[in-house]
Amino acid sequence: LLTLSGHTSNVNACAFSPDGTRVVTASFDETARVWNAENGTLFLVLEGHTSPVNGCAFSPDGKRIVTAGGDRKARVFSAETGECLLIIEGEHTDELT
């Protein structure tokens, strides 16, 4: 059993990578974090949302992570570097989950 410590507020969602080696967590602290699923080491902090991150998922190939925020934006990040590759905005009238 692992405890993944690092968020500064509640965790809203989590998901395993397709290969099971990483976990992504989404939090009210406006970040998502990527962890090593074997030992709990923090791998990446995904930043950019301006309100709670309500959802997160890996792409089927494990190369990207999508986050959904209360700021009505979805962000796509590189799962290796944490770089934001795409921001999807403007179509939603309420927060994303």
PDB file of C-alpha atoms in Angstrom:
ATOM      1  CA  LEU A   1       0.000   0.000   0.000  1.00  0.00           C
ATOM      2  CA  LEU A   2       1.325   3.443  -0.979  1.00  0.00           C
ATOM      3  CA  THR A   3       0.356   6.906   0.194  1.00  0.00           C
ATOM      4  CA  LEU A   4       1.005   9.544  -2.454  1.00  0.00           C
ATOM      5  CA  SER A   5       1.724  12.747  -0.549  1.00  0.00           C
ATOM      6  CA  GLY A   6       2.250  16.101  -2.201  1.00  0.00           C
ATOM      7  CA  HIS A   7      -1.058  17.710  -3.117  1.00  0.00           C
ATOM      8  CA  THR A   8      -2.033  20.627  -0.903  1.00  0.00           C
ATOM      9  CA  SER A   9      -5.782  19.992  -1.178  1.00  0.00           C
ATOM     10  CA  ASN A  10      -8.269  17.200  -1.872  1.00  0.00           C
ATOM     11  CA  VAL A  11      -7.665  14.734  -4.701  1.00  0.00           C
ATOM     12  CA  ASN A  12     -10.621  14.526  -7.109  1.00  0.00           C
ATOM     13  CA  ALA A  13      -9.571  11.779  -9.511  1.00  0.00           C
ATOM     14  CA  CYS A  14      -6.805   9.329 -10.327  1.00  0.00           C
ATOM     15  CA  ALA A  15      -5.867   6.902 -13.090  1.00  0.00           C
ATOM     16  CA  PHE A  16      -3.190   4.323 -13.853  1.00  0.00           C
ATOM     17  CA  SER A  17      -1.081   4.544 -16.987  1.00  0.00           C
ATOM     18  CA  PRO A  18      -1.811   1.826 -19.564  1.00  0.00           C
ATOM     19  CA  ASP A  19       1.297  -0.115 -18.540  1.00  0.00           C
ATOM     20  CA  GLY A  20       0.526   0.258 -14.824  1.00  0.00           C
ATOM     21  CA  THR A  21       3.829   1.917 -13.929  1.00  0.00           C
ATOM     22  CA  ARG A  22       2.497   5.424 -13.204  1.00  0.00           C
ATOM     23  CA  VAL A  23      -0.511   7.029 -11.543  1.00  0.00           C
ATOM     24  CA  VAL A  24      -1.895  10.487 -12.320  1.00  0.00           C
ATOM     25  CA  THR A  25      -3.880  12.362  -9.667  1.00  0.00           C
ATOM     26  CA  ALA A  26      -6.037  15.494 -10.077  1.00  0.00           C
ATOM     27  CA  SER A  27      -6.556  17.914  -7.188  1.00  0.00           C
ATOM     28  CA  PHE A  28      -8.371  20.951  -5.857  1.00  0.00           C
ATOM     29  CA  ASP A  29      -4.870  22.498  -5.552  1.00  0.00           C
ATOM     30  CA  GLU A  30      -5.075  23.271  -9.320  1.00  0.00           C
ATOM     31  CA  THR A  31      -2.456  20.673 -10.260  1.00  0.00           C
ATOM     32  CA  ALA A  32      -2.249  17.127 -11.502  1.00  0.00           C
ATOM     33  CA  ARG A  33       0.659  14.974 -10.421  1.00  0.00           C
ATOM     34  CA  VAL A  34       2.259  11.898 -11.917  1.00  0.00           C
ATOM     35  CA  TRP A  35       3.674   9.275  -9.574  1.00  0.00           C
ATOM     36  CA  ASN A  36       5.688   6.090  -9.832  1.00  0.00           C
ATOM     37  CA  ALA A  37       3.134   3.368  -9.062  1.00  0.00           C
ATOM     38  CA  GLU A  38       5.759   1.035  -7.601  1.00  0.00           C
ATOM     39  CA  ASN A  39       7.343   3.295  -4.977  1.00  0.00           C
ATOM     40  CA  GLY A  40       5.215   6.488  -4.850  1.00  0.00           C
ATOM     41  CA  THR A  41       7.965   8.816  -6.051  1.00  0.00           C
ATOM     42  CA  LEU A  42       6.679  12.047  -7.605  1.00  0.00           C
ATOM     43  CA  PHE A  43       7.561  12.132 -11.310  1.00  0.00           C
ATOM     44  CA  LEU A  44       5.832  15.292 -12.651  1.00  0.00           C
ATOM     45  CA  VAL A  45       3.672  18.201 -11.516  1.00  0.00           C
ATOM     46  CA  LEU A  46       1.266  19.334 -14.254  1.00  0.00           C
ATOM     47  CA  GLU A  47       0.353  22.997 -13.857  1.00  0.00           C
ATOM     48  CA  GLY A  48      -1.682  25.600 -15.718  1.00  0.00           C
ATOM     49  CA  HIS A  49      -5.275  25.267 -14.550  1.00  0.00           C
ATOM     50  CA  THR A  50      -6.631  28.253 -12.633  1.00  0.00           C
ATOM     51  CA  SER A  51      -9.170  26.298 -10.600  1.00  0.00           C
ATOM     52  CA  PRO A  52      -9.479  22.730  -9.291  1.00  0.00           C
ATOM     53  CA  VAL A  53      -8.494  19.881 -11.588  1.00  0.00           C
ATOM     54  CA  ASN A  54     -11.532  17.596 -11.599  1.00  0.00           C
ATOM     55  CA  GLY A  55     -10.440  14.763 -13.871  1.00  0.00           C
ATOM     56  CA  CYS A  56      -7.413  13.146 -15.468  1.00  0.00           C
ATOM     57  CA  ALA A  57      -6.565  10.260 -17.783  1.00  0.00           C
ATOM     58  CA  PHE A  58      -3.679   8.790 -19.749  1.00  0.00           C
ATOM     59  CA  SER A  59      -3.948   8.345 -23.504  1.00  0.00           C
ATOM     60  CA  PRO A  60      -4.151   4.686 -24.617  1.00  0.00           C
ATOM     61  CA  ASP A  61      -0.461   4.708 -25.583  1.00  0.00           C
ATOM     62  CA  GLY A  62       0.560   6.346 -22.268  1.00  0.00           C
ATOM     63  CA  LYS A  63       2.356   9.226 -23.971  1.00  0.00           C
ATOM     64  CA  ARG A  64      -0.107  11.981 -23.036  1.00  0.00           C
ATOM     65  CA  ILE A  65      -2.259  12.963 -20.083  1.00  0.00           C
ATOM     66  CA  VAL A  66      -5.482  14.954 -20.329  1.00  0.00           C
ATOM     67  CA  THR A  67      -6.789  17.002 -17.418  1.00  0.00           C
ATOM     68  CA  ALA A  68     -10.221  18.593 -16.981  1.00  0.00           C
ATOM     69  CA  GLY A  69     -10.554  21.711 -14.894  1.00  0.00           C
ATOM     70  CA  GLY A  70     -13.052  23.889 -13.156  1.00  0.00           C
ATOM     71  CA  ASP A  71     -11.678  26.682 -15.358  1.00  0.00           C
ATOM     72  CA  ARG A  72     -13.634  25.053 -18.249  1.00  0.00           C
ATOM     73  CA  LYS A  73     -10.414  23.988 -19.970  1.00  0.00           C
ATOM     74  CA  ALA A  74      -8.990  20.625 -20.894  1.00  0.00           C
ATOM     75  CA  ARG A  75      -5.223  20.438 -21.116  1.00  0.00           C
ATOM     76  CA  VAL A  76      -3.133  17.782 -22.822  1.00  0.00           C
ATOM     77  CA  PHE A  77       0.335  17.207 -21.378  1.00  0.00           C
ATOM     78  CA  SER A  78       3.345  15.125 -22.369  1.00  0.00           C
ATOM     79  CA  ALA A  79       3.479  12.230 -19.901  1.00  0.00           C
ATOM     80  CA  GLU A  80       7.282  12.241 -20.154  1.00  0.00           C
ATOM     81  CA  THR A  81       8.139  15.941 -19.779  1.00  0.00           C
ATOM     82  CA  GLY A  82       5.004  17.546 -18.326  1.00  0.00           C
ATOM     83  CA  GLU A  83       4.928  20.071 -21.172  1.00  0.00           C
ATOM     84  CA  CYS A  84       1.444  21.353 -21.996  1.00  0.00           C
ATOM     85  CA  LEU A  85       0.857  20.344 -25.617  1.00  0.00           C
ATOM     86  CA  LEU A  86      -2.694  21.612 -26.108  1.00  0.00           C
ATOM     87  CA  ILE A  87      -5.353  23.679 -24.333  1.00  0.00           C
ATOM     88  CA  ILE A  88      -8.958  23.020 -25.311  1.00  0.00           C
ATOM     89  CA  GLU A  89     -11.213  25.901 -24.357  1.00  0.00           C
ATOM     90  CA  GLY A  90     -14.114  28.043 -25.432  1.00  0.00           C
ATOM     91  CA  GLU A  91     -16.738  25.385 -26.075  1.00  0.00           C
ATOM     92  CA  HIS A  92     -17.766  24.580 -22.509  1.00  0.00           C
ATOM     93  CA  THR A  93     -20.127  26.732 -20.453  1.00  0.00           C
ATOM     94  CA  ASP A  94     -19.521  24.947 -17.143  1.00  0.00           C
ATOM     95  CA  GLU A  95     -16.576  23.370 -15.352  1.00  0.00           C
ATOM     96  CA  LEU A  96     -15.213  20.113 -16.747  1.00  0.00           C
ATOM     97  CA  THR A  97     -15.185  16.879 -14.787  1.00  0.00           C
TER      98      THR A  97
END
